[in-house]
CSV table of C-alpha atoms in Angstrom, one decimal:
chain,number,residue,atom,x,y,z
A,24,UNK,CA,0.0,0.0,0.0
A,25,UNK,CA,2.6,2.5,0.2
A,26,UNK,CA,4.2,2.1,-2.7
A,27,UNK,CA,0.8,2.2,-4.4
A,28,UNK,CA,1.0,6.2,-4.4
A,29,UNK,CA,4.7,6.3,-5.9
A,30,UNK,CA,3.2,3.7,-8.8
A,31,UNK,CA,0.5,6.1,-9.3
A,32,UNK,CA,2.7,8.9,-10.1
A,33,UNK,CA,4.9,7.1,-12.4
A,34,UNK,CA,1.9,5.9,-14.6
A,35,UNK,CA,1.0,9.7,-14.6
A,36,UNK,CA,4.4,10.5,-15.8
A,37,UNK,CA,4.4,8.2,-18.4
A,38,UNK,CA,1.1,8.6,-19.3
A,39,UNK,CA,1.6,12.2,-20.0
A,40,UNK,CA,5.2,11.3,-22.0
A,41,UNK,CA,3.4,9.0,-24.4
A,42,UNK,CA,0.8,11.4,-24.7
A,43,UNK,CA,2.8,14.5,-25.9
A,44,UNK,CA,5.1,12.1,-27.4
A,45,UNK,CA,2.6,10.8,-29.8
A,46,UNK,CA,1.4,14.6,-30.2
A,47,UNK,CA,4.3,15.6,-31.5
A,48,UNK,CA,4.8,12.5,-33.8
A,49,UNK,CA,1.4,13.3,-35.4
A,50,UNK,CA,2.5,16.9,-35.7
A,51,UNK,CA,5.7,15.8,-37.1
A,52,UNK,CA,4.1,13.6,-39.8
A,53,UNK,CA,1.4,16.3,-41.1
A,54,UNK,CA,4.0,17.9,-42.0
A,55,UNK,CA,6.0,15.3,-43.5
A,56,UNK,CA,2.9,14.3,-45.8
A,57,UNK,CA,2.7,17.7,-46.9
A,58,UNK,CA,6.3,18.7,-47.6
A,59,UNK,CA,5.8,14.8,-49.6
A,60,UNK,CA,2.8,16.3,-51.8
A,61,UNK,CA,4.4,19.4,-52.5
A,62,UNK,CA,7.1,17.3,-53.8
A,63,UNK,CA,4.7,15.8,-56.0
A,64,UNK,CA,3.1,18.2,-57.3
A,65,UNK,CA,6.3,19.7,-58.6
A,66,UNK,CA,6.7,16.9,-60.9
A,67,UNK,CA,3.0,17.7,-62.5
A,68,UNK,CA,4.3,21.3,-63.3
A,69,UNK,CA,2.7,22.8,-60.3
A,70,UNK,CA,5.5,24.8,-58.2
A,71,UNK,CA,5.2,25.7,-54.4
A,72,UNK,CA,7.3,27.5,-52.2
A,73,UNK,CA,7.3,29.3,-48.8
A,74,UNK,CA,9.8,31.2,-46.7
A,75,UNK,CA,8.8,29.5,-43.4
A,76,UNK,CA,6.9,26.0,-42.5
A,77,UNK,CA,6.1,26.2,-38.6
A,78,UNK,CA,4.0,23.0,-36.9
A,79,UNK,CA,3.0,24.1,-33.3
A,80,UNK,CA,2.1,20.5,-31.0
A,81,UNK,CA,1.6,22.5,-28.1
A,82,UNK,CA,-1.3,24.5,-29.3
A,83,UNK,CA,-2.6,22.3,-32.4
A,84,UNK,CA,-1.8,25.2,-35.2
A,85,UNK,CA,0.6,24.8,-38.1
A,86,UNK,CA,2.0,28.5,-39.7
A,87,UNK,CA,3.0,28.5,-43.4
A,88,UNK,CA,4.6,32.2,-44.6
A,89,UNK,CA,5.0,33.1,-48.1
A,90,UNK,CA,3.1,30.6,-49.9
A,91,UNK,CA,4.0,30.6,-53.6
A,92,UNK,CA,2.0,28.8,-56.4
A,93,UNK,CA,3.2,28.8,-60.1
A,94,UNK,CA,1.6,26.5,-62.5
A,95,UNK,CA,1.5,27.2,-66.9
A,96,UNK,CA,-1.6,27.5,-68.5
A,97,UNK,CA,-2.4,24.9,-71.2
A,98,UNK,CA,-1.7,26.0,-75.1
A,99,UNK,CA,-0.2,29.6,-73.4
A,100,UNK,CA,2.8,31.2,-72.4
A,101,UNK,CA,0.8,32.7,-69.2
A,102,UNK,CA,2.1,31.6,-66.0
A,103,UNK,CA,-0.9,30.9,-63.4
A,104,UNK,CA,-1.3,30.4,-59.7
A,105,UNK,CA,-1.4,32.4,-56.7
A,106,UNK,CA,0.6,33.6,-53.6
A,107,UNK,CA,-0.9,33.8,-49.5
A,108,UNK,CA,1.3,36.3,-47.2
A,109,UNK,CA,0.2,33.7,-44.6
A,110,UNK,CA,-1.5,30.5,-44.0
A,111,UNK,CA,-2.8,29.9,-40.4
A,112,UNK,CA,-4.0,26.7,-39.5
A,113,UNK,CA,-5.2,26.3,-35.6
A,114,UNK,CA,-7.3,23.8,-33.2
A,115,UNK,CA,-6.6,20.7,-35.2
A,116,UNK,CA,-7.8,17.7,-33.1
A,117,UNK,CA,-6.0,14.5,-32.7
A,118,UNK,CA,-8.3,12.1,-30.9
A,119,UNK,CA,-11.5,12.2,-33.8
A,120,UNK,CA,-8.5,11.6,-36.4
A,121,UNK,CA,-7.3,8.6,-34.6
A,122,UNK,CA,-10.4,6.8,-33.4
A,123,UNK,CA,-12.6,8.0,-36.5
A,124,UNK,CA,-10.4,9.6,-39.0
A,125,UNK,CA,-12.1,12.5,-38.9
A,126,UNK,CA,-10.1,16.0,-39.4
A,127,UNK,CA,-11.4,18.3,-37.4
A,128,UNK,CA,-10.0,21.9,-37.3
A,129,UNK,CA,-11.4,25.4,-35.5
A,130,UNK,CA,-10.2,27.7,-38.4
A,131,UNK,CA,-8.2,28.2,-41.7
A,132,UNK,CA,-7.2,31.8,-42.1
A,133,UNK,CA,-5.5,33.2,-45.8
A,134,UNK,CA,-4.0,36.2,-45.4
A,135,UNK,CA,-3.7,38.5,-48.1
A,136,UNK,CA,-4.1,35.4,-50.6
A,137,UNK,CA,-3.5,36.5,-54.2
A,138,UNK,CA,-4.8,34.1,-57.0
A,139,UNK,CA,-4.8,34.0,-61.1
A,140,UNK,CA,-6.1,31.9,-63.4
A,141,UNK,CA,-7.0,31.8,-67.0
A,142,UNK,CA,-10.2,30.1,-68.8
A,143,UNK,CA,-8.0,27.4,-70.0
A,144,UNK,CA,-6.1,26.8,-67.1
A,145,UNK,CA,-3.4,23.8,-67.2
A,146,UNK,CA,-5.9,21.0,-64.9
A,147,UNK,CA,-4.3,18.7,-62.4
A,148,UNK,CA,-3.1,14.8,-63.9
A,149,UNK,CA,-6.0,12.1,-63.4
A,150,UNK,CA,-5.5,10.3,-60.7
A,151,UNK,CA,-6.3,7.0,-59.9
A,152,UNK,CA,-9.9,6.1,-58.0
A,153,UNK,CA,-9.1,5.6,-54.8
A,154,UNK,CA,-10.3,2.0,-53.3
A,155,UNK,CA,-12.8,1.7,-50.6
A,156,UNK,CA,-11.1,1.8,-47.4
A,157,UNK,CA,-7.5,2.8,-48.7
A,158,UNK,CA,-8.2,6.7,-47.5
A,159,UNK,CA,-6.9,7.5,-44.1
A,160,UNK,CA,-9.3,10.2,-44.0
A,161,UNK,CA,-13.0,9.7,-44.3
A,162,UNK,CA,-14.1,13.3,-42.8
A,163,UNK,CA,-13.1,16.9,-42.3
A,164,UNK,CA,-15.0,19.8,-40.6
A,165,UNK,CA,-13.6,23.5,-40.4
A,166,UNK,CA,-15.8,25.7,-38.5
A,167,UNK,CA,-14.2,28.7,-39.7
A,168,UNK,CA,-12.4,29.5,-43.0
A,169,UNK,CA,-11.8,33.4,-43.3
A,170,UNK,CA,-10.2,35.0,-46.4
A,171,UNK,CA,-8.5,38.4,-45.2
A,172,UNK,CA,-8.0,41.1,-47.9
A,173,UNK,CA,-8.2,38.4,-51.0
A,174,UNK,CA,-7.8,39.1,-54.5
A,175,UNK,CA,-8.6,36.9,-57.9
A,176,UNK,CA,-7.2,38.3,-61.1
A,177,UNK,CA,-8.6,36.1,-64.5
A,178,UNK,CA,-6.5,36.4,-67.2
A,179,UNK,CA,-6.6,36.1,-71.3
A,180,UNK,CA,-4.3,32.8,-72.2
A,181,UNK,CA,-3.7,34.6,-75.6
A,182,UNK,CA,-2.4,38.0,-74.4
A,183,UNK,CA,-2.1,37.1,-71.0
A,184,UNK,CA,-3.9,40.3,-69.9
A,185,UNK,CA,-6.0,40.7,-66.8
A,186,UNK,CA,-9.7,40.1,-68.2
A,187,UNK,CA,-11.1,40.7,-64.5
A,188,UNK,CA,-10.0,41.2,-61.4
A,189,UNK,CA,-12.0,41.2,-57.8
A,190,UNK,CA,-11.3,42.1,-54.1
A,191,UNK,CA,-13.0,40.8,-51.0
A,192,UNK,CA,-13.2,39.7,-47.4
A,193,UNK,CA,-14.7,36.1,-46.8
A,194,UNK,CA,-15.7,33.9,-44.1
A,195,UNK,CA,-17.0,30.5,-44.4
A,196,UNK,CA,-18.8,28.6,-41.3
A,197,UNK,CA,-19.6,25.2,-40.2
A,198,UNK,CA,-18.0,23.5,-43.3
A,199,UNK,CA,-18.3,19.7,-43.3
A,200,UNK,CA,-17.0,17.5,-46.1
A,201,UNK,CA,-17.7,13.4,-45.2
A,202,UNK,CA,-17.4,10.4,-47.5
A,203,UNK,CA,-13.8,11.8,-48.8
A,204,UNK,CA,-12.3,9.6,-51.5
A,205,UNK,CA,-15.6,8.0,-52.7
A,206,UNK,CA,-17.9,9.1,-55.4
A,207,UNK,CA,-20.5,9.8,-53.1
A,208,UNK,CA,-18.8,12.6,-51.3
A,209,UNK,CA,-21.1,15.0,-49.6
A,210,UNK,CA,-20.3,19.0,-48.0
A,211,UNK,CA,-22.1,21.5,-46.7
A,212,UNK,CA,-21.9,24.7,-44.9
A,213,UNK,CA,-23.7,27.0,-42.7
A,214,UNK,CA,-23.1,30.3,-43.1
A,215,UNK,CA,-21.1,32.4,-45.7
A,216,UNK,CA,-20.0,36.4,-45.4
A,217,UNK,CA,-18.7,38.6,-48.0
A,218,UNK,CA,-17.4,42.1,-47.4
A,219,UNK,CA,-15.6,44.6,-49.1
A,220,UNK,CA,-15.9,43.3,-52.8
A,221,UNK,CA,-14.9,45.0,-55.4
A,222,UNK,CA,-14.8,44.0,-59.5
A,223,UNK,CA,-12.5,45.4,-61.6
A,224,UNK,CA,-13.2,44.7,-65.6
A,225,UNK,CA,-10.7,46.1,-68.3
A,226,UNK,CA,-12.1,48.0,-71.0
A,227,UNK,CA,-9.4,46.6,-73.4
A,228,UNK,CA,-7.6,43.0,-73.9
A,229,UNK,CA,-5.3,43.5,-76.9
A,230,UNK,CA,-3.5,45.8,-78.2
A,231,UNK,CA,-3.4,46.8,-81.4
């Protein structure tokens, strides 16, 4: 009996090093399978970059800063894609992604995201159908996805000039995606805010 309080502790102890242990491998290998598919996706023609890729355990958040995306439109010179001063991901939950695979994650902020495409934009390789069972991930809820200062810019793929351009401020609540790598994927949201938009179309695409 009185060594049952000193075994009590140690379980504690342990208990609480396997459980931020285990944190921080997740942690550690979210980031791992994304730095993995950015590496892929380079080898499709689609280029990304960022000054700084920062995983926080402690508080469930993961910080990329100077996101760069450069892809090539198809049958055009014009180089697509889109750039994000910062990408701010925070509350992701471990427990519903090990015991249901289910993502779950408080908000997904874009800061000053920039994007352009072009009506014949280069599309992404076919991939192969993914088998029943084979996805780790079979759900994902965001309750908040905000847009700060965003712009979109459409361009011509002959002359490569900006056919329309738009500014806003968007927030996207309750967003729930489930059946995820089957054909019968389903998502839905709650509640959607736009502020601030502005549309800006050229008079002129060519020059003479």
């Amino acid at each position: 009996m009185k060594n049952l309080p000193r075994k009590i502790i140690y379980f504690i102890a342990v208990a609480i090093v396997l459980f931020f242990g285990a944190r921080f491998f997740i942690y550690w290998k979210v980031k791992d399978s994304i730095v993995k598919k950015i590496a892929n996706l380079k080898e499709q023609g689609i280029h990304v970059r960022y000054n700084s890729f920062d995983v926080n355990f402690w508080k469930g958040s993961l910080i990329v800063k100077d996101l760069q995306i450069v892809t090539s439109a198809q049958d055009s010179a014009c180089l697509l894609g889109g750039t994000v001063r910062e990408l701010n991901v925070e509350g992701i939950f471990i427990l519903p992604l090990l015991l249901k695979k289910k993502l779950c994650i408080s908000s997904i902020t874009l800061v000053q995201p920039w994007f352009q495409y072009g009506r014949r934009s280069k599309k992404l390789p076919e991939q192969s159908k993914i088998e029943t069972g084979s996805n780790p991930l079979k759900e994902l809820q965001i309750d908040r996805l905000q847009i700060d200062s965003g712009k979109v810019e459409m361009i011509d793929s002959a002359s490569c000039g900006v056919t329309f351009r738009g500014r806003l401020n968007f927030k996207l609540s309750g967003i729930a995606l489930s059946n995820l790598g089957t054909d019968s994927m389903k998502w839905n949201a709650q509640a959607m805010t736009a502020e601030g938009i502005v549309v800006d179309l050229p008079t002129s695409f060519y020059k003479a």
